[in-house]
XYZ file of C-alpha atoms in Angstrom:
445
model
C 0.000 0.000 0.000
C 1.379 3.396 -0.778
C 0.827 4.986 2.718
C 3.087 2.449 4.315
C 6.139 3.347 1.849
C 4.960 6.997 2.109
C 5.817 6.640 5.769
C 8.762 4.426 5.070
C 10.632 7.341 3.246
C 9.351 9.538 6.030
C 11.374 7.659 8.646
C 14.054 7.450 6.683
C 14.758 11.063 4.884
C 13.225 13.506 7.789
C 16.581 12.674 10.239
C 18.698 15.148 8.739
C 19.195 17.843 10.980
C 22.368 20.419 10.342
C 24.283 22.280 13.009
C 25.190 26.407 11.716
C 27.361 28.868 13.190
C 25.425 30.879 16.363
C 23.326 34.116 14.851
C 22.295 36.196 18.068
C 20.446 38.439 14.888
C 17.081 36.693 16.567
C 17.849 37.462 19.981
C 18.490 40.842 19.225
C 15.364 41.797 17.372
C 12.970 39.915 20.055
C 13.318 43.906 21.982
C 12.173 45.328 18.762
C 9.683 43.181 18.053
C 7.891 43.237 21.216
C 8.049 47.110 20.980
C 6.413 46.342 17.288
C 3.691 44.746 19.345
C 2.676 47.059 21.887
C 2.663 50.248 19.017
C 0.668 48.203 16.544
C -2.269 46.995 19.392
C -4.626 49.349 19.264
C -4.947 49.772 15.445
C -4.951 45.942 14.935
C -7.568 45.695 17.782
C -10.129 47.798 15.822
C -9.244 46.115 12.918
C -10.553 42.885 14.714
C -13.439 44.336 16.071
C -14.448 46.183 12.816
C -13.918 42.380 11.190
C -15.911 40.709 14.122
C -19.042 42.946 13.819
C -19.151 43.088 9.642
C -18.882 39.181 10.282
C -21.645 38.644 12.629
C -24.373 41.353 10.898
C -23.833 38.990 7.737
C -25.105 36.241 9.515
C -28.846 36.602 10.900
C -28.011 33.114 13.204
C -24.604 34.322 14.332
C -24.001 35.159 18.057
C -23.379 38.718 18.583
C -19.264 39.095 19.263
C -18.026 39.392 23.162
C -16.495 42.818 23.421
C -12.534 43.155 22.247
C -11.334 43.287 25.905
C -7.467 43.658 25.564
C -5.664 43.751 29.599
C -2.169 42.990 27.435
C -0.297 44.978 24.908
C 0.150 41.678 22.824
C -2.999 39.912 22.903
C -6.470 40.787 20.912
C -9.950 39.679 20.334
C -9.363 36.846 17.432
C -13.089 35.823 17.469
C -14.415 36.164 14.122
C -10.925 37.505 13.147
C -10.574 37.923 9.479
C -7.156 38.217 10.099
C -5.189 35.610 7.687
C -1.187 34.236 6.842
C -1.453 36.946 4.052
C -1.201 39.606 6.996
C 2.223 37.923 7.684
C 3.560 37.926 3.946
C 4.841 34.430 2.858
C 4.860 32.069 5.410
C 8.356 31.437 5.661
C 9.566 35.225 5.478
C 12.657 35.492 7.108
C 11.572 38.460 8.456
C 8.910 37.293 10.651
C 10.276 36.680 14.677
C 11.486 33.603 14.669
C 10.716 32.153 11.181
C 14.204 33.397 10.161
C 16.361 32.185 12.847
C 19.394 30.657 12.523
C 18.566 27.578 14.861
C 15.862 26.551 12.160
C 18.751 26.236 8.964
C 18.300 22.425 8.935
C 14.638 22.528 8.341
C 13.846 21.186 4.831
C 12.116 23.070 2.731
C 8.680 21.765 1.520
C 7.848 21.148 -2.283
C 4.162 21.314 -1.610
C 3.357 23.792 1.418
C 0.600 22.792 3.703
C -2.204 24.954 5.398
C -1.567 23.381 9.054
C -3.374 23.760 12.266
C -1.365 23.354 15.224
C -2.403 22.640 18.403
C -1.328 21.214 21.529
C -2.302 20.751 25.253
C 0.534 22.100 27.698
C -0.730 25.986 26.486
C 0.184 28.222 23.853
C 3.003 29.105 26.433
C 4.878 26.222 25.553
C 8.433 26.276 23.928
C 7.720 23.131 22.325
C 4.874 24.148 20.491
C 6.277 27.551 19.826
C 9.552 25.715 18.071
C 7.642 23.987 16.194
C 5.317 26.761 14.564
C 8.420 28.455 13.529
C 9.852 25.389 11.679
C 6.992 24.439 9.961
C 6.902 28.084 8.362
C 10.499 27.980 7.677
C 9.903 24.905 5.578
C 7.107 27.186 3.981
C 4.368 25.578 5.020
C 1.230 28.141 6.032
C 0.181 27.826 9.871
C -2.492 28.463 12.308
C -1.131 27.904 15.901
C -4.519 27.868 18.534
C -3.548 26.150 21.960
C -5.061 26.015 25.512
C -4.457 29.410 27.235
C -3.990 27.287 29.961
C -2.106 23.508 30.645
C -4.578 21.254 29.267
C -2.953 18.037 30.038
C -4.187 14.678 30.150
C -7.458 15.458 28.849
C -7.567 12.998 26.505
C -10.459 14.192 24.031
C -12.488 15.704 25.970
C -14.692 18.535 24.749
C -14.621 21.749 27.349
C -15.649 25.503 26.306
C -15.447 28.884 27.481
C -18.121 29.611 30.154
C -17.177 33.486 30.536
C -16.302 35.614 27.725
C -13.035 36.854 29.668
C -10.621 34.689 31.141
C -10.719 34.459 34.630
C -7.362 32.736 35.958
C -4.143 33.987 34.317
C -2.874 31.171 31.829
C 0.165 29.307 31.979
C 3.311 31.752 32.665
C 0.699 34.424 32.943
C 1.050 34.971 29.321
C -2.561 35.089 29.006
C -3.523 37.756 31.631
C -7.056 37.751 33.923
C -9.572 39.544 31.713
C -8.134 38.569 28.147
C -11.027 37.473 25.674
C -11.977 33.682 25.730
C -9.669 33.780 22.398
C -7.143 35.865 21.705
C -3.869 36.223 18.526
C -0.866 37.950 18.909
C -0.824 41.122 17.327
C 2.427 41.101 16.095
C 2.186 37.425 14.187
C -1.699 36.627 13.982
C -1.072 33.105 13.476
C -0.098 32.684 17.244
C -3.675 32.586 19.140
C -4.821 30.655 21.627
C -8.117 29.237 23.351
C -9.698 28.925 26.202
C -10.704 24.829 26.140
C -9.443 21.805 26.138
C -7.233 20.396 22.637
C -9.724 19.046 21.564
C -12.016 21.827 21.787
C -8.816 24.142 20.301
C -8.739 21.843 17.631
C -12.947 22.236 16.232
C -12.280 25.839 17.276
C -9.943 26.053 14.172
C -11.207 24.054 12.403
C -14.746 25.879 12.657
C -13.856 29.503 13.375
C -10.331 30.552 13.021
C -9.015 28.189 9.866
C -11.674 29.503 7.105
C -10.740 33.767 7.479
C -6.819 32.472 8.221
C -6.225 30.076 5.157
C -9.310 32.060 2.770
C -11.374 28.631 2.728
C -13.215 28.963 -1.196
C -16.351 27.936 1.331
C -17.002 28.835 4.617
C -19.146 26.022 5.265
C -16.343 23.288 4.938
C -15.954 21.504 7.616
C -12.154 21.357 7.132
C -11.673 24.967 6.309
C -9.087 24.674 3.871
C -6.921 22.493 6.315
C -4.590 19.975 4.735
C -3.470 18.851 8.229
C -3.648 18.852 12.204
C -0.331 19.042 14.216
C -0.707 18.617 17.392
C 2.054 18.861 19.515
C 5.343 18.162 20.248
C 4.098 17.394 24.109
C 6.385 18.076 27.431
C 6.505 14.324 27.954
C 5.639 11.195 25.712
C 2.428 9.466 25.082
C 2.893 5.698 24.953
C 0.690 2.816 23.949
C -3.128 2.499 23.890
C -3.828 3.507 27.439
C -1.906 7.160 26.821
C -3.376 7.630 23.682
C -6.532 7.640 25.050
C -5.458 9.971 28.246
C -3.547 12.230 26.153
C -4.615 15.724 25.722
C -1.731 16.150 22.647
C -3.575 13.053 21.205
C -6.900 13.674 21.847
C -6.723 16.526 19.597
C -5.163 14.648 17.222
C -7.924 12.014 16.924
C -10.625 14.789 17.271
C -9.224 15.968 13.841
C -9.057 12.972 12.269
C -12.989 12.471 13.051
C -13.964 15.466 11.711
C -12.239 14.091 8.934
C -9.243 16.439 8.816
C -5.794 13.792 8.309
C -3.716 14.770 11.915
C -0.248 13.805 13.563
C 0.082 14.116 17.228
C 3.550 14.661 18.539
C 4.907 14.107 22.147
C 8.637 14.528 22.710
C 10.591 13.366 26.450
C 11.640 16.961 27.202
C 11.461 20.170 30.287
C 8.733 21.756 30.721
C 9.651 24.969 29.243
C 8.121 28.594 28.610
C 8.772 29.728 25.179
C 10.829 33.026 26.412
C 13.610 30.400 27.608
C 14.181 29.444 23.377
C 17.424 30.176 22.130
C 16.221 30.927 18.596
C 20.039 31.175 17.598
C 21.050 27.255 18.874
C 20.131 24.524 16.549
C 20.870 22.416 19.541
C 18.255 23.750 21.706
C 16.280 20.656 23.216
C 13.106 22.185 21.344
C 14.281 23.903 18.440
C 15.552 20.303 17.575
C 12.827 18.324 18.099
C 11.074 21.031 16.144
C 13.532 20.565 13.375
C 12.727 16.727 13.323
C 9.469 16.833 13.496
C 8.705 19.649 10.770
C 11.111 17.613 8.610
C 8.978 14.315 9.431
C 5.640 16.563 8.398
C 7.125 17.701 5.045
C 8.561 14.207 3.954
C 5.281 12.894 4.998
C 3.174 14.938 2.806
C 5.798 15.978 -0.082
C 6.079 11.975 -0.224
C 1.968 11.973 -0.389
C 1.307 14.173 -2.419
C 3.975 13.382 -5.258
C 2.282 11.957 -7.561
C -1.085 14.239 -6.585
C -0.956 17.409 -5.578
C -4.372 17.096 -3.591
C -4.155 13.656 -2.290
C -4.872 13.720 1.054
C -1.667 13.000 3.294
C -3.298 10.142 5.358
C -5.914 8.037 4.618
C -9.146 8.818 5.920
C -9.830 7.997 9.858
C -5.910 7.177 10.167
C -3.503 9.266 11.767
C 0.140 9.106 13.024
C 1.823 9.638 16.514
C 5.536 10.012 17.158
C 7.375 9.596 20.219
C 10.841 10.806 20.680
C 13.683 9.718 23.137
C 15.739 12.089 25.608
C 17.774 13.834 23.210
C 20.541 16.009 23.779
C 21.407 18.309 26.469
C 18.944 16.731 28.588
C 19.374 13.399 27.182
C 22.195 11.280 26.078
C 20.355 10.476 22.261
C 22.458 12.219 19.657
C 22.233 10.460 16.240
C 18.370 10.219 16.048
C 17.065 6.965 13.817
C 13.362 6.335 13.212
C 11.363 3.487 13.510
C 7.746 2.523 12.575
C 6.274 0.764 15.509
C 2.559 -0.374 16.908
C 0.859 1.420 19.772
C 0.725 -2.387 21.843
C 3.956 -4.456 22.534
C 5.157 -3.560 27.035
C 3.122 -1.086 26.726
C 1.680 0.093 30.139
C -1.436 0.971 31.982
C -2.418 1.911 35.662
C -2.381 0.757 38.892
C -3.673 2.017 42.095
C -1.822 1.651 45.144
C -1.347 2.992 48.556
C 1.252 5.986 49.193
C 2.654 4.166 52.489
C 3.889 7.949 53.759
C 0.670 9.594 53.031
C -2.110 7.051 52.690
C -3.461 8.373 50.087
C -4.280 6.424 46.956
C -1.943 6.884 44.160
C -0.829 4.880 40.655
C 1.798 2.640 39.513
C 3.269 0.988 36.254
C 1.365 -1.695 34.906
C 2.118 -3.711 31.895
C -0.943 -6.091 31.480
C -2.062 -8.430 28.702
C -5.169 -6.296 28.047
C -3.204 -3.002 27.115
C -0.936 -5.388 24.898
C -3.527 -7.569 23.171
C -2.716 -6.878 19.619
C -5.524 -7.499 17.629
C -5.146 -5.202 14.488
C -2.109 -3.975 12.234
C 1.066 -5.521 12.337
C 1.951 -7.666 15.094
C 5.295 -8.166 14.296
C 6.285 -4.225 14.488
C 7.824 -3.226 17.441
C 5.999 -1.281 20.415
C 6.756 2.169 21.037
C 7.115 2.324 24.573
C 9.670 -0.540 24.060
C 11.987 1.334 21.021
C 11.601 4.783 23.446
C 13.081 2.749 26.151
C 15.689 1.161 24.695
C 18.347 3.584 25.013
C 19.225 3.234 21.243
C 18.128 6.779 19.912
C 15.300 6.080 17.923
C 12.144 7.962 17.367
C 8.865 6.149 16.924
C 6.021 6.425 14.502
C 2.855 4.559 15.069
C -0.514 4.584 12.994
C -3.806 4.738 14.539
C -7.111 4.704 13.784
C -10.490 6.266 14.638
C -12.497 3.074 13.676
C -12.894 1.482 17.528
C -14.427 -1.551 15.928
C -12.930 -5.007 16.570
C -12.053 -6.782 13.446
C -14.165 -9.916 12.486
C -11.376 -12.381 12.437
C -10.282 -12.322 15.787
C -14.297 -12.443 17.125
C -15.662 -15.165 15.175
C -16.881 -16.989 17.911
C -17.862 -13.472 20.119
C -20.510 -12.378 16.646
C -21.907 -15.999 16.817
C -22.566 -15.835 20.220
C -23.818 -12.434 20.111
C -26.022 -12.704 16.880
C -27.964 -15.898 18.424
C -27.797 -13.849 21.771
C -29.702 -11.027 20.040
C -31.710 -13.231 18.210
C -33.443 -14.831 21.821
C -33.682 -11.553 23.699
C -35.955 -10.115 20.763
C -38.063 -13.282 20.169
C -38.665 -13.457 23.778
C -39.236 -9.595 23.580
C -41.704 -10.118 21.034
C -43.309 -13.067 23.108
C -43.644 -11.081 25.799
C -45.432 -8.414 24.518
C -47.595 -10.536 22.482
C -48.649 -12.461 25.630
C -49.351 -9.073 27.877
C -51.367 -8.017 24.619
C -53.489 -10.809 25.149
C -53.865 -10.451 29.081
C -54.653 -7.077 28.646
C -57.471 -7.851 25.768
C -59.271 -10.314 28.509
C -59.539 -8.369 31.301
């Protein structure tokens, strides 16, 4: 099948990452930049609320906008937004913050540029996330970055909204300040917003709002908006094996796009818990400028390899999507020369426990690698499992396909569909027994 060999290439070509000389040119304009920010916020801020209220009397069934509260010099209202990439010029101008830096020079350049939404669930504060929107512009690809205003983790794909129209605890890092709007952009790069919900709920939030003014969707009733595909990641941590993917906020996204039918990678990564203020822009060695580097490289081999023959083809098939896993890399790790691997979600993979804390006595959980969470029962048994190649201390980077349809294939419950069909079969004739006999009770009295 061509997907497998599309992700075979993948694994193999999207390794490459170069090392460049140090360029403190970022560093230095990040001063200027934010100084952009504050002297461009309250034109841009009208602009928004001039585009929110021309959006909204267009629309007889559209809810009236919240009012364009902006508490921060850097944040504005991005509901109904019509703010798009254009605003930024091409999406991988060197001039943009960040876009240009020197620690993204090993990023490969895409031959088919994607519109991407990216998403995650440890906050739009994240340097993970941040890294990675940067990359996947410098390989040219057009992207609309909406995270959690606040750590969403372990949410798995659960759907939470706003229930005030202003933020009411700061978000992570206090980037996102008590009294911002439920949804907010940067002013100074409007493809850097963020929402207040879950990933999941980030991720139908562009998909239904954001993505059709950002990427000029031909039809504003599409329910993918003019989205080619859903990034969602790289996480502060990794996501391993069934039990994680379905407790992962990072992946719960990810699946929520692939069942609106939108093709999605989730991405976790074993690495701090950072704020993106602490990136080095200049180091092609910082911990998340490099997984960024790897990961918008595995993206762009992905689809370039996809869509080589066909321009349009979709980059996954539909209901499948992908989740990678990386290693402790370099400085906080000991992984240096990073090798791929395509693996299975089952094979030592674990799930919980729940023991005693002897100090506290409080419940807590434990490790626990059971038969259930490793019953493989679809795909390719003899691939290895990703929590086993993370593990392993050998540097490799997994990449596991997964998909939305929870049904159990018929050859492994031959036995379970007879037993159920004839099981079916009894409780209705006795059903209709039943209320053929009270029928007739009911007749003589």
């Amino acid at each position: 099948m061509k997907f497998f060999s599309v992700l075979t290439a993948a694994l193999v070509s999207s390794v490459s990452v170069s090392s460049k000389p140090l360029d403190l040119r970022q560093l230095a304009s990040s001063s200027t930049s934010n100084s952009a920010s504050a002297t461009s916020t309250s034109s841009l801020s009208a602009a928004s609320s001039a585009s929110a209220s021309t959006s909204t009397s267009s629309s007889a069934t559209s809810p009236p906008p919240p009012p364009p509260v902006v508490p921060s010099g850097t944040i504005i209202n991005s509901y109904n937004s019509s703010l798009s990439y254009n605003s930024t010029a091409s999406a991988d101008d060197s001039s943009v913050y960040g876009v240009g830096a020197t620690g993204f020079d090993g990023v490969q350049k895409s031959k088919i540029p994607l519109n991407i939404v990216l998403t995650n669930d440890d906050s739009w504060a994240s340097a993970n996330v941040r890294a990675l929107y940067y990359a996947l512009r410098r390989a040219g690809h057009r992207v609309l970055m909406v995270s959690p205003s606040h750590n969403q983790s372990g949410k798995g794909g659960t759907v939470v909204l706003p229930t005030e129209l202003n933020i009411t605890s700061e978000g992570r890092g206090g980037f996102v300040p008590v009294g911002s709007p439920f949804a907010g952009l940067n002013v100074s790069d409007p493809g850097l917003r963020y929402f207040n919900g879950t990933p999941a709920a980030c991720s139908g939030w562009a998909l239904d709002h954001d993505a059709q003014y950002f990427f000029n969707a031909t039809s504003r009733n599409d329910s993918t908006a003019g989205v080619d595909l859903v990034v969602s990641g790289p996480n502060e941590g990794t996501n391993l094996g069934p039990f994680l993917y379905t407790l992962s906020g990072t992946i719960g996204a990810s699946y929520f796009a692939v069942e609106r039918g939108v093709p999605s990678i989730a991405i976790s990564a074993s690495t701090d818990i950072r704020q993106y203020t602490s990136l080095n822009l200049s180091d092609p060695n910082d911990e998340s400028i490099k997984i960024a580097t790897y990961s918008a490289n595995f993206v762009t081999t992905v689809s370039d390899e996809a869509k080589s023959s066909n321009s349009s083809a979709r980059i996954l098939p539909l209901g499948i999507g992908l989740t990678v896993n990386y290693p402790k890399i370099v400085p906080t790790g000991n992984c240096t020369d990073l090798t791929w691997v395509h693996t299975r979600l089952t094979g030592k993979a674990i799930v919980d426990r729940f023991v005693v804390n002897a100090t506290t006595g409080l419940p807590t959980y434990a490790n626990y690698v059971s038969d259930g969470v490793n019953a493989c029962i679809a795909g390719n048994c003899s691939l290895p499992g990703e929590t086993d190649v993370i593990s392993n201390g050998k540097c490799q980077a997994s990449a596991s396909i997964y998909s939305v349809d929870y049904d159990a294939p018929t050859g492994k419950t031959a036995d379970l569909i007879a037993a159920l069909t004839d099981g079916i079969s009894s409780l209705n004739s006795n059903a209709t027994s039943f209320s053929s006999n009270r029928a007739n009770t009911t007749a003589s009295a």
